[in-house]
Each structure stands twice: as C-alpha cells, then as structure tokens.
XYZ file of C-alpha atoms in Angstrom:
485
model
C -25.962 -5.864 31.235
C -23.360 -8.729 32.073
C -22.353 -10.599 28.823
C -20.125 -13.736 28.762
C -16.479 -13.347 27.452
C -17.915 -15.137 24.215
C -21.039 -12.711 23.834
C -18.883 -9.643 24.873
C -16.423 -10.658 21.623
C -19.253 -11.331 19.392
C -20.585 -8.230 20.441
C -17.370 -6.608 19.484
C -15.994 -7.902 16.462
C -19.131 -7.511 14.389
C -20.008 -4.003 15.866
C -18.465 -1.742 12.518
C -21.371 -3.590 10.380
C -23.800 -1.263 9.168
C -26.937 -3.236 10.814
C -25.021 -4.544 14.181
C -26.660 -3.844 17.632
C -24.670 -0.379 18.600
C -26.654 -0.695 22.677
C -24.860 -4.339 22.502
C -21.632 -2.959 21.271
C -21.581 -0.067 23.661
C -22.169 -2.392 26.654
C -19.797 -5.030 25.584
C -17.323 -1.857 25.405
C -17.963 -0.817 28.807
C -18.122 -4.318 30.608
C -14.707 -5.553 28.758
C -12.619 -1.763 29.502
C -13.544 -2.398 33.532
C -12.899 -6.010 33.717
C -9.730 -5.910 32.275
C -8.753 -3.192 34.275
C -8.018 -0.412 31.726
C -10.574 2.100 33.141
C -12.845 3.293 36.123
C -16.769 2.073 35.255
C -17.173 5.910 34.744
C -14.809 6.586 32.310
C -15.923 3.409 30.424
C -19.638 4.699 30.293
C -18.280 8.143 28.931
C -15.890 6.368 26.066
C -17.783 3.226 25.262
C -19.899 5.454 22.829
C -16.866 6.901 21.479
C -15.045 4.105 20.741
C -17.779 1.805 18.778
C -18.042 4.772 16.936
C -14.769 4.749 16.073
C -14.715 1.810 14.828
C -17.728 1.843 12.928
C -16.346 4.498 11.323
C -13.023 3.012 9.991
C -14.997 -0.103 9.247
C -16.538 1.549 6.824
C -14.479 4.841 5.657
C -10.734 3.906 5.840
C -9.159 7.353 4.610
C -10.346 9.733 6.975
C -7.870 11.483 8.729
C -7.931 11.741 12.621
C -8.647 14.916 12.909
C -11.953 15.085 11.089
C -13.173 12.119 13.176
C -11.926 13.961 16.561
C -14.251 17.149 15.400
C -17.154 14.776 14.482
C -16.502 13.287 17.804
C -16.227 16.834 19.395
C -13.392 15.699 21.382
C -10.731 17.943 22.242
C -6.744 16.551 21.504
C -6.277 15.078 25.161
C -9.343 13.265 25.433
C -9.240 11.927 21.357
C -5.767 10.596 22.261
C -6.963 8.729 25.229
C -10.012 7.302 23.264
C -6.994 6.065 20.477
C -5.445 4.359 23.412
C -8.330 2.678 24.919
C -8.821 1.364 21.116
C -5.243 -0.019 20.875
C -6.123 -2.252 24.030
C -9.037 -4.129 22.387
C -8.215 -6.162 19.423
C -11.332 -7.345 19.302
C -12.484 -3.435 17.671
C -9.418 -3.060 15.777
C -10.643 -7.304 14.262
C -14.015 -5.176 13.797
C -12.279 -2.936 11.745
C -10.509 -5.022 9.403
C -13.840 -7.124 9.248
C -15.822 -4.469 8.619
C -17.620 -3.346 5.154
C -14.427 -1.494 3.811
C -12.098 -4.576 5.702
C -10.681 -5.358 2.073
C -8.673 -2.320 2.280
C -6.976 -2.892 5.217
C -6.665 -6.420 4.989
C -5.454 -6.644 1.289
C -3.335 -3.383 0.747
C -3.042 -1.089 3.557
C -1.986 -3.536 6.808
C 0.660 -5.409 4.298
C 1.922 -2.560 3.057
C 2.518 -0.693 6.145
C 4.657 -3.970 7.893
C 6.585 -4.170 5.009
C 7.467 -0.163 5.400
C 6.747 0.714 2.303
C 4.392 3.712 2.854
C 7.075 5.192 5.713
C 9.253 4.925 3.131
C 6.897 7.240 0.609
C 6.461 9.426 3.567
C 10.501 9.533 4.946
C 11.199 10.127 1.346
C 13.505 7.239 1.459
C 14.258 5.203 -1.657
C 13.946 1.385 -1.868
C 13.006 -1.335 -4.182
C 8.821 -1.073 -5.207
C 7.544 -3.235 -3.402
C 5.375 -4.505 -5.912
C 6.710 -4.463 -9.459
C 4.672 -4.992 -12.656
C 6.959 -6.562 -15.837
C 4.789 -5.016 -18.887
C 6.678 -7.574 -21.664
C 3.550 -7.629 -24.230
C 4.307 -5.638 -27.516
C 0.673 -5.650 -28.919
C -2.891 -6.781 -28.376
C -5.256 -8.543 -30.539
C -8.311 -6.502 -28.715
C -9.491 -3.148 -28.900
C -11.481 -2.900 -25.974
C -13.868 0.506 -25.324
C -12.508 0.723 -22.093
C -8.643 0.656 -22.940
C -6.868 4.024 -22.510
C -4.309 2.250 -25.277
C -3.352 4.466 -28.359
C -4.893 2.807 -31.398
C -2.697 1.007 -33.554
C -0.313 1.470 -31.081
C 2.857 -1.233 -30.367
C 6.134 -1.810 -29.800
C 8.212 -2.892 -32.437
C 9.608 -6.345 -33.209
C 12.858 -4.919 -32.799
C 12.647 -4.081 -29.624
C 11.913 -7.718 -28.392
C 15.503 -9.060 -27.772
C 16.500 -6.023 -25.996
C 13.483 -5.606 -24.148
C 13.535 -9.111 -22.501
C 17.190 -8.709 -21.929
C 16.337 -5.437 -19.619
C 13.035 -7.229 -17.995
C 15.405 -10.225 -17.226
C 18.427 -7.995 -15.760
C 15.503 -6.502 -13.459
C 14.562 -9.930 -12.004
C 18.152 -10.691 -11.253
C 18.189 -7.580 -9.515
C 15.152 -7.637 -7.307
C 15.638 -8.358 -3.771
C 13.523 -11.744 -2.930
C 12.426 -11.011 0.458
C 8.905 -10.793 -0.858
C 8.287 -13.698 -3.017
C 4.696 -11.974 -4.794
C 6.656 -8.580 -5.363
C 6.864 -9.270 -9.658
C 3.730 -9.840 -11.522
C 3.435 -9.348 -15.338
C 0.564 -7.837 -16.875
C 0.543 -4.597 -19.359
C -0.190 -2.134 -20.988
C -0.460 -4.849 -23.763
C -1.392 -8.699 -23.984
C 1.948 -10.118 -22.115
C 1.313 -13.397 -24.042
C 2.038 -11.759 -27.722
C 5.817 -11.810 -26.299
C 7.490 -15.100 -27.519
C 10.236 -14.740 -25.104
C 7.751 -14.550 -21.679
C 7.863 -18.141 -20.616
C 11.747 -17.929 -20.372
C 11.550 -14.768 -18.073
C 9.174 -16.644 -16.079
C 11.337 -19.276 -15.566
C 14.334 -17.206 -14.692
C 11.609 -16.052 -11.862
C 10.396 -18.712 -10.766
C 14.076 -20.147 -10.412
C 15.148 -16.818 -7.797
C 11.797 -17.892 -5.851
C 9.246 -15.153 -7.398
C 5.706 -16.615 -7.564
C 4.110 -14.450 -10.052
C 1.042 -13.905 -11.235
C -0.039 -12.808 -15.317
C -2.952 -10.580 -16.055
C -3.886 -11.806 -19.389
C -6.655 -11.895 -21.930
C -5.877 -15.322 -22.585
C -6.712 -15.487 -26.302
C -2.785 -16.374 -27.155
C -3.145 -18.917 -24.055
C -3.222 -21.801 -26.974
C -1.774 -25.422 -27.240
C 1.058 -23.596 -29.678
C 1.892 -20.976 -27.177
C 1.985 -23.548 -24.416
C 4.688 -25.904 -25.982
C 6.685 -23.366 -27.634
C 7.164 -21.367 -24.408
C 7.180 -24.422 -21.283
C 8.160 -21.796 -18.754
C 4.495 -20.678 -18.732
C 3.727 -23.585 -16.659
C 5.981 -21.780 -13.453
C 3.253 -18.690 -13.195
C 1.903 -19.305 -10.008
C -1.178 -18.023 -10.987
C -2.779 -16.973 -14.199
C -5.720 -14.499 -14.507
C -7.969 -14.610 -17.274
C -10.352 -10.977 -18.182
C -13.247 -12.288 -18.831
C -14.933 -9.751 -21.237
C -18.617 -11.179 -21.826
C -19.836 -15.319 -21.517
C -20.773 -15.297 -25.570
C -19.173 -13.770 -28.688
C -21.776 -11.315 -29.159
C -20.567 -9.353 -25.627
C -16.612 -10.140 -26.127
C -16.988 -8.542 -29.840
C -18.619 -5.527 -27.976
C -16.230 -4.624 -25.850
C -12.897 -6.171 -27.297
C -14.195 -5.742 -30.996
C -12.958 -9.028 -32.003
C -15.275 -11.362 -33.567
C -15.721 -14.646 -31.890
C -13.069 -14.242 -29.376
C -15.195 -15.844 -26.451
C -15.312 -19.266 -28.170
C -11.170 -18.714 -28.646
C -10.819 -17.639 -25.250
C -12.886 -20.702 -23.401
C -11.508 -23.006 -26.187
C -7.746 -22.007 -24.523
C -9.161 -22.758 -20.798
C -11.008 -25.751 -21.300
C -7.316 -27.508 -22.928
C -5.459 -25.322 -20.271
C -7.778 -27.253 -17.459
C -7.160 -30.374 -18.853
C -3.690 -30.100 -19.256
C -2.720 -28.672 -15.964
C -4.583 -31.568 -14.288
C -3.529 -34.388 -16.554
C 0.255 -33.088 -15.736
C -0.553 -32.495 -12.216
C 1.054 -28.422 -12.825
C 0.877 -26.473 -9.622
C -0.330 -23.615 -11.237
C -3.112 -21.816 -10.124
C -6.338 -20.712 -12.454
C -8.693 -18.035 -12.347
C -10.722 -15.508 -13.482
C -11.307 -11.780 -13.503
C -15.078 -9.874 -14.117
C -16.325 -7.073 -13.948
C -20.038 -6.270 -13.754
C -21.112 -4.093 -16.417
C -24.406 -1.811 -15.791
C -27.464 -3.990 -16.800
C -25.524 -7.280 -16.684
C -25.363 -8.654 -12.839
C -28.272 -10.932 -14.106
C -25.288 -12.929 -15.984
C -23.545 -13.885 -12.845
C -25.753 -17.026 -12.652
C -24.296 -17.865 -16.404
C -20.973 -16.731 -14.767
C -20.984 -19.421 -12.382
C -22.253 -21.908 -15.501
C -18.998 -21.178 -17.038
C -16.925 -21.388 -14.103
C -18.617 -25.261 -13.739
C -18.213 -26.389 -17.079
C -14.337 -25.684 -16.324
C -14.356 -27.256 -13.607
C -15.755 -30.111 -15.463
C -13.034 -30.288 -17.578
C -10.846 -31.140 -14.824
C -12.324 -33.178 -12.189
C -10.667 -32.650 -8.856
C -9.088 -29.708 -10.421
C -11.956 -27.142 -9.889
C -10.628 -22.968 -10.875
C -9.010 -21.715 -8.092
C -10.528 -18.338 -7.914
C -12.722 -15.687 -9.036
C -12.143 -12.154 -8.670
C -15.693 -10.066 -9.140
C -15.330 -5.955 -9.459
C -18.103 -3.352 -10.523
C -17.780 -1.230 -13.048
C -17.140 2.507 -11.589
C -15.925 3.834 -15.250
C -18.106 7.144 -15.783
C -19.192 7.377 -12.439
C -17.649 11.314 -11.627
C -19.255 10.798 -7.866
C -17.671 7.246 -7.149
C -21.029 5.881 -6.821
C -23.732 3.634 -8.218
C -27.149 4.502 -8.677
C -29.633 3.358 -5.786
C -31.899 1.161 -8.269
C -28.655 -0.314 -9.742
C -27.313 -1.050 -6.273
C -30.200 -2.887 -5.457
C -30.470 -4.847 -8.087
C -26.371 -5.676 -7.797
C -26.723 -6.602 -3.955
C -29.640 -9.280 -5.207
C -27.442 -10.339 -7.504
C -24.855 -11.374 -5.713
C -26.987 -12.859 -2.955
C -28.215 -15.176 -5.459
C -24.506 -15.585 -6.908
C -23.502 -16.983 -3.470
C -26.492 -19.386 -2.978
C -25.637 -20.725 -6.444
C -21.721 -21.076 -5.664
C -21.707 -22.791 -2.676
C -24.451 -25.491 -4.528
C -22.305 -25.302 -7.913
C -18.506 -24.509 -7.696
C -17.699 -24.841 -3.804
C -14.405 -25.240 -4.095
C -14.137 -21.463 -5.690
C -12.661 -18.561 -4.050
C -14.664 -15.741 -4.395
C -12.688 -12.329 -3.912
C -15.817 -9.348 -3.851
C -12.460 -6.400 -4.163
C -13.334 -3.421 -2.056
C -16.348 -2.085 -3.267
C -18.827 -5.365 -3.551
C -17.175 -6.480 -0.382
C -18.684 -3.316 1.049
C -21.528 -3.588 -1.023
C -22.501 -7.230 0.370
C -22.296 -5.741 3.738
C -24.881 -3.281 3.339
C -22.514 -0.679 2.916
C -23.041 2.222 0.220
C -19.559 1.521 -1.523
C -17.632 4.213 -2.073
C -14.175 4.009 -3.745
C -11.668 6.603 -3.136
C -11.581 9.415 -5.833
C -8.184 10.934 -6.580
C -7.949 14.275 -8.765
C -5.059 16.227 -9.936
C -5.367 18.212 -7.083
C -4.712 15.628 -4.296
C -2.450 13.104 -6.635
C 0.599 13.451 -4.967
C 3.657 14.871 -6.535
C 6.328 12.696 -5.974
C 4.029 9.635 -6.898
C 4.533 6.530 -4.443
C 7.812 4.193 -6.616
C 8.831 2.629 -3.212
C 5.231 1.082 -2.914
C 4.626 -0.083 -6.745
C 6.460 0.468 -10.292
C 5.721 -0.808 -13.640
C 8.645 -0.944 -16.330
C 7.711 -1.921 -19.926
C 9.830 -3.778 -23.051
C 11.823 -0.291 -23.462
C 13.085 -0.040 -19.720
C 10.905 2.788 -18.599
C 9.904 2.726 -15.242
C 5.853 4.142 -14.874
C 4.847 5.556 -11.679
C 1.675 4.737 -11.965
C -0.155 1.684 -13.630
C -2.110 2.762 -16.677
C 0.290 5.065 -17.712
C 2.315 2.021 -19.529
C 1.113 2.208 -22.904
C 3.283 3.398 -26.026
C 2.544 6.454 -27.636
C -0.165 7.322 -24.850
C -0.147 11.656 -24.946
C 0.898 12.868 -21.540
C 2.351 9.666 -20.105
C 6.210 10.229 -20.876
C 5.614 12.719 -17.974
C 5.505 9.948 -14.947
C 8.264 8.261 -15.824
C 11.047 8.008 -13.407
C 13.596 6.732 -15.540
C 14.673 4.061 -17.989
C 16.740 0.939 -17.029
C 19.384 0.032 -19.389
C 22.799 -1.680 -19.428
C 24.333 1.020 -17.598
C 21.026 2.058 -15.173
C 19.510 -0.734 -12.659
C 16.378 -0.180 -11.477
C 17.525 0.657 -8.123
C 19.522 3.605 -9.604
C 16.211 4.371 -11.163
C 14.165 4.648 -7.821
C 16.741 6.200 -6.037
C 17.360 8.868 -8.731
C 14.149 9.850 -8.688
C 13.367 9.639 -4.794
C 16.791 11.189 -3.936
C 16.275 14.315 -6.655
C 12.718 14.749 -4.822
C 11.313 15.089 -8.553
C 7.711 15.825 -9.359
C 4.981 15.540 -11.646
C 2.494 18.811 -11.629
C -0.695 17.118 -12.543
C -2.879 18.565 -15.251
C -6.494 17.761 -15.854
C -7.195 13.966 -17.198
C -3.742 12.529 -15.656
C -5.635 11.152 -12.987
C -6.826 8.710 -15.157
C -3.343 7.385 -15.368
C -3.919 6.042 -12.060
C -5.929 2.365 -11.193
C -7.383 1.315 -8.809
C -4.806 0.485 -6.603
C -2.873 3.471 -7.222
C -5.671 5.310 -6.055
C -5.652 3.595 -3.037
C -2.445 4.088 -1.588
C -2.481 7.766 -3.059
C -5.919 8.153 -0.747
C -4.113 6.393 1.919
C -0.749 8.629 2.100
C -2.541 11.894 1.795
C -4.821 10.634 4.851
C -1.680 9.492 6.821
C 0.585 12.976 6.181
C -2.743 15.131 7.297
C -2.254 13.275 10.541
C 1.221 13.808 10.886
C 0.321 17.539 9.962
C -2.175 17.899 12.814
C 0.021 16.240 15.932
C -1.166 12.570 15.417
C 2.159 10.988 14.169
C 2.250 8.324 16.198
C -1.128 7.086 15.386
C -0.944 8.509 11.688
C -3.750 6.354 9.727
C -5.371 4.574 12.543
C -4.894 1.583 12.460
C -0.761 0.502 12.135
C-alpha cells in the first residue's frame, strides 16, 4: 500500500476513533516509520500494530498506567520502551490522541496542567501557588436544589461579610499573575448574594485576572447590576440552567417560578451588555437529566430567543454535561445512551441552522459519547483518593479564609468537611503560608467512606491522573510517566 503524505496523515490522526480503518492506520504506520527513516521495513511491520494500538488506546482510556498496556501488549520492558519511542516521533498519533474520544481530557486539563508543572509539583511534593483557585464569596442561596450536598439552612453570617471580603481581596493581591484564568469565583453558595463581589472583581480584573463566575443567576438583576458595576469586568459569566420552565426549576431548586426570574435576568443582561458594548462573555451550563435529552431542541429555543435579544451579540457558549449522579459503575444505561447520542445528533443539526455562532463544549463524557465511545468517567473511592490531596493543582478558600482541598467540600456546617482543610488565611497567614504549611508538613487526610463525594469532577480527574502517573514512576517508566507529556 503506498499512500500520499496527505492520506498517510489522515490515516493517522483519525486512527484512535472507535470506527476508523485500523488496516489503513497500520499501513500508514509502517509506510511513514521507513520513509522517514526511523526504522528498517521489518521492524515497522512488527510495531505498526503496536503502535495504532497504542494510540487507540489512550484515545479512548487516558488513565491507564504503562504497565498494564505493556502486559496487554505482551511486550517485554525493552521492546515497550522502543514502541514509546517510535510514538514520540509521530505527532501525527500523539494529534490522534488528543483528538480522540477521551481528547477532552488531555486537551482541557491534563496537557495544560502538566506545562504549567503543576502535577510534578503534586508528585515532587513541592509547594506552590494552586494553580487554579476558586474565591467561594456567596454567604447563602435562594435554592435548595436535590442535588446540593449543602447543609440545609445552612449560611454564613452577615457578620462575617466585611471580614470575609477583606481576606478574599488580600488573596488576589497575593496571587502570582503568570496565569491570567488561575481565580474563578463560584461556591459552595450563590456568589451573587455577596454585596461586596463586584468590588473584588474589579480589584481582579485591575492585577490582569480574567475570571469567570459560576452562578445561578437569579440575583443577576437590574438592582444587583448597578449597585455592584464591577460585575461588568467578569470575563465570563456562567449561568446553571436548572430546567427551560418553572415547573422543572421548582423541581430541582424548589423555588417557585424561578425560571421566569432567571431568563427575565438574561434577557436585560443581553441587552445591556450589547447596548454598552461590555466585553463580557455569556453562557450557559446544562446538564442532561435521565428522560430529558428530548429538551435539548427547547434548549437551543432558549439559547435563540437570547440571542434575539441582542442582535450581533449571540451567547458565547454552551457547556452540555450528563448527569452521572447515582451511577455506582460510572456508566449510562445502553437504551439511555442511545437515545442521548440521537439526541445530540439532532442538537447539532439544529445549532448550526439556529445559533451558529454558539460554542458548544460536549465536557469529557458526551465528547466521548459523540464519538461512539462508551463514556466512562474516572471513579475515585476512598481507597485510591490520595492522601495529601493535590493544593498545588487547585484550592478553594471560602468568606472565613479556609482553604478546601477539594471542591465540594466548601459548604458551612457540611459533617466531615473541616477534615480537608489545609488551613485558614487570615491577617497574619497568606495563602502561600497556607499551601506550603500543608505541603511542607506532608499532612494527610485518611479517607473514610462517603468523602469521596467531596470531590467533583475535576478533582477526580487529576486524582485519576496522579495515581496513573506515580504507578509509572513505580514500575521504571519515569521518564514517560502518563504517556503523553
């Protein structure tokens, strides 16, 4: 078989897809390792095999370690090492991988987060500034959603406002503003019952920090907007979308007619934002229930009646997630997938007629999902959470100064949580001291049952990610520890 240089990288970049030509892939392999000179024809007809499967298999399972795939391979450690080589000298597989079904993972978290050197860090036991910090300034919430691991009832108290800001504001002076998109501000609670938000924003925004809120957007009124101008310097705001009538918002948030309060607030924030030509960017954030990827159709409805709002000032994203809540196995059930990957077919035939100016962000698991990939998200338990948690990678610190290792643990009064915190910042504690403390002391959390639901998405992630990348160090595969670097 002799392919062209264009059908050899076709060939290649699109061979980790569930349903790509593998006898195409192999040959492209084989043709491209002789050509360029890296190998005798023989030894490129014995690893050409080898290596697409490789790269399938990163495409589409990102965590396992090395030495799994070198048994499944039945490789010994010489021949495995040369294979790893031979993959390092064609981008085009390691562009298949990032591509691939699970590509999301490596493009959005894991690649980013290794050049910045965060997860050596985790690994060296190093301390340094999280690389991603979440400001958790909201004192209450209007909602009681079904979902919410919050403590009913539960708030901070007025009291603690003043102070509170004055800590969150000390720990923006402090941060180092190499990475502009290190602070975002979400919660824990509604960020936008805190009257004194738009000024930290500012004070942001003015040391270079583009920042993103996580918000329900129910306090996102007119009021709200001209008492507190500093709003306006988000970079992006992120609206939960919790149903598309009052009958599903009241459901899950128990509030009665919040979705009409809710679109009311979007609709005047569109027009506003355009009208004053704001630079702020506008989206949304939904997940798909069980039984409800039917509504994405209405989803897009909505998303066009905003953007009619504003003309030329269409929403500037959409971020769609499934619902993986009681799902012990990490999975979906077949007749459920089915009718989810139909779903979103017709979701994207609809959005490119209807809102083409949206971008469409599928997260890990639809993004897999679209592919023709089972999606699988990683599953951490109190037996593989690690210890020592990850603070050099991502921190959240609430209105009190308490630094949470791990994302949903930042709720008041939430039983168990007090455990993974780090440390509190106050006037005589930075949050470096904080980190460092911690990191330097080599302190632990033993996990008990239920903690792991302390951890989101994301945490899970990079938890699943460092446990994959010290087994390789563990069996001889330092250098190449997580596979792709």
């Amino acid at each position: 078989m002799n392919l062209t240089r264009e059908s050899m990288a076709a060939a290649l970049t699109g061979c980790a897809a569930p349903h790509s030509d593998r006898m195409l892939a192999e040959g492209a392999v084989r043709q491209v390792l002789v050509a360029d000179g890296h190998c005798s024809p023989d030894e490129a007809s014995r690893v050409g095999p080898h290596l697409v499967s490789l790269c399938r298999h990163y495409g589409q399972h990102p965590f396992t370690p090395l030495e799994d795939v070198r048994r499944e391979l039945r490789l010994d450690s010489a021949a495995f090492g040369r294979l790893l080589d031979l993959f390092r000298r064609l981008p085009a597989l390691r562009e298949a991988v990032v591509t691939g079904p699970s590509g999301k993972y490596w493009a959005n978290t894991l690649l980013p987060l290794e050049r910045a050197g965060a997860l050596d860090a985790v690994l060296d036991g190093k301390p340094r500034y999280p690389h991603i910090l979440g400001l958790y300034p909201g004192p209450t919430c209007m909602f009681r959603c079904h979902f919410c691991v919050r403590v009913t009832g539960a708030r901070y108290e007025a009291s603690a406002l003043e102070e509170g800001n004055a800590r969150l504001a000390s720990v923006i002076d402090e941060m180092p503003t190499g990475n502009p998109y290190a602070l975002y501000v979400s919660g824990g609670l509604e960020p936008l019952t805190n009257p004194g938000l738009g000024e930290l924003v500012a004070r942001a925004a003015r040391r270079g920090f583009r920042m993103t809120l996580y918000t329900n957007s129910y306090a996102l009124t007119d009021a709200t907007l001209r008492r507190q101008p500093g709003l306006w310097e988000f970079h992006a705001i992120r609206t939960s979308l919790y149903g598309l009538d009052d009958a599903e918002y009241e459901t899950t948030t128990g509030k009665k007619q919040a979705f009409q309060r809710v679109r009311a607030n979007l609709l005047h924030f569109q027009r506003r934002r355009a009208a004053e030509r704001m630079p702020v960017r506008l989206g949304l954030n939904y997940i798909v229930l069980p039984g409800r990827a039917h509504r994405l159709l209405d989803l897009l409805d909505f998303v066009a009646e905003l953007d009619a709002a504003a003309p030329g000032r269409p929403l500037d994203f959409l971020n769609l997630r499934e619902d993986y809540s009681g799902r012990p196995d990490g999975r979906i059930a077949p007749a459920e997938r089915a009718e989810l990957r139909d779903a979103l077919a017709a979701f994207e035939a609809k959005a490119a007629e209807v809102t083409p100016a949206l971008e469409v962000d599928y997260g890990y698991a639809l993004h897999a999902l679209k592919s023709g990939l089972d999606a699988e998200l990683p599953r951490i338990r109190p037996e593989t959470m690690r210890l020592g948690a990850h603070p050099q990678v991502a921190a959240q610190i609430d209105l009190l100064g308490d630094v949470y290792l791990y994302r949903e643990a930042g709720f008041p009064g939430l039983a168990g949580a007090e455990r993974y915190v780090a440390g509190r910042v106050g006037p005589d504690t930075s949050l470096r001291q904080v980190v460092e403390g911690f990191v330097t002391r080599g302190e632990q959390v033993v996990p008990v049952a239920g903690d792991e639901y302390f951890m989101d998405g994301f945490d899970q992630v990079i938890a699943a990610r460092l446990n994959q990348m010290e087994a390789d160090i563990a069996a001889g595969w330092g250098d190449e520890r997580g596979f792709l670097r």
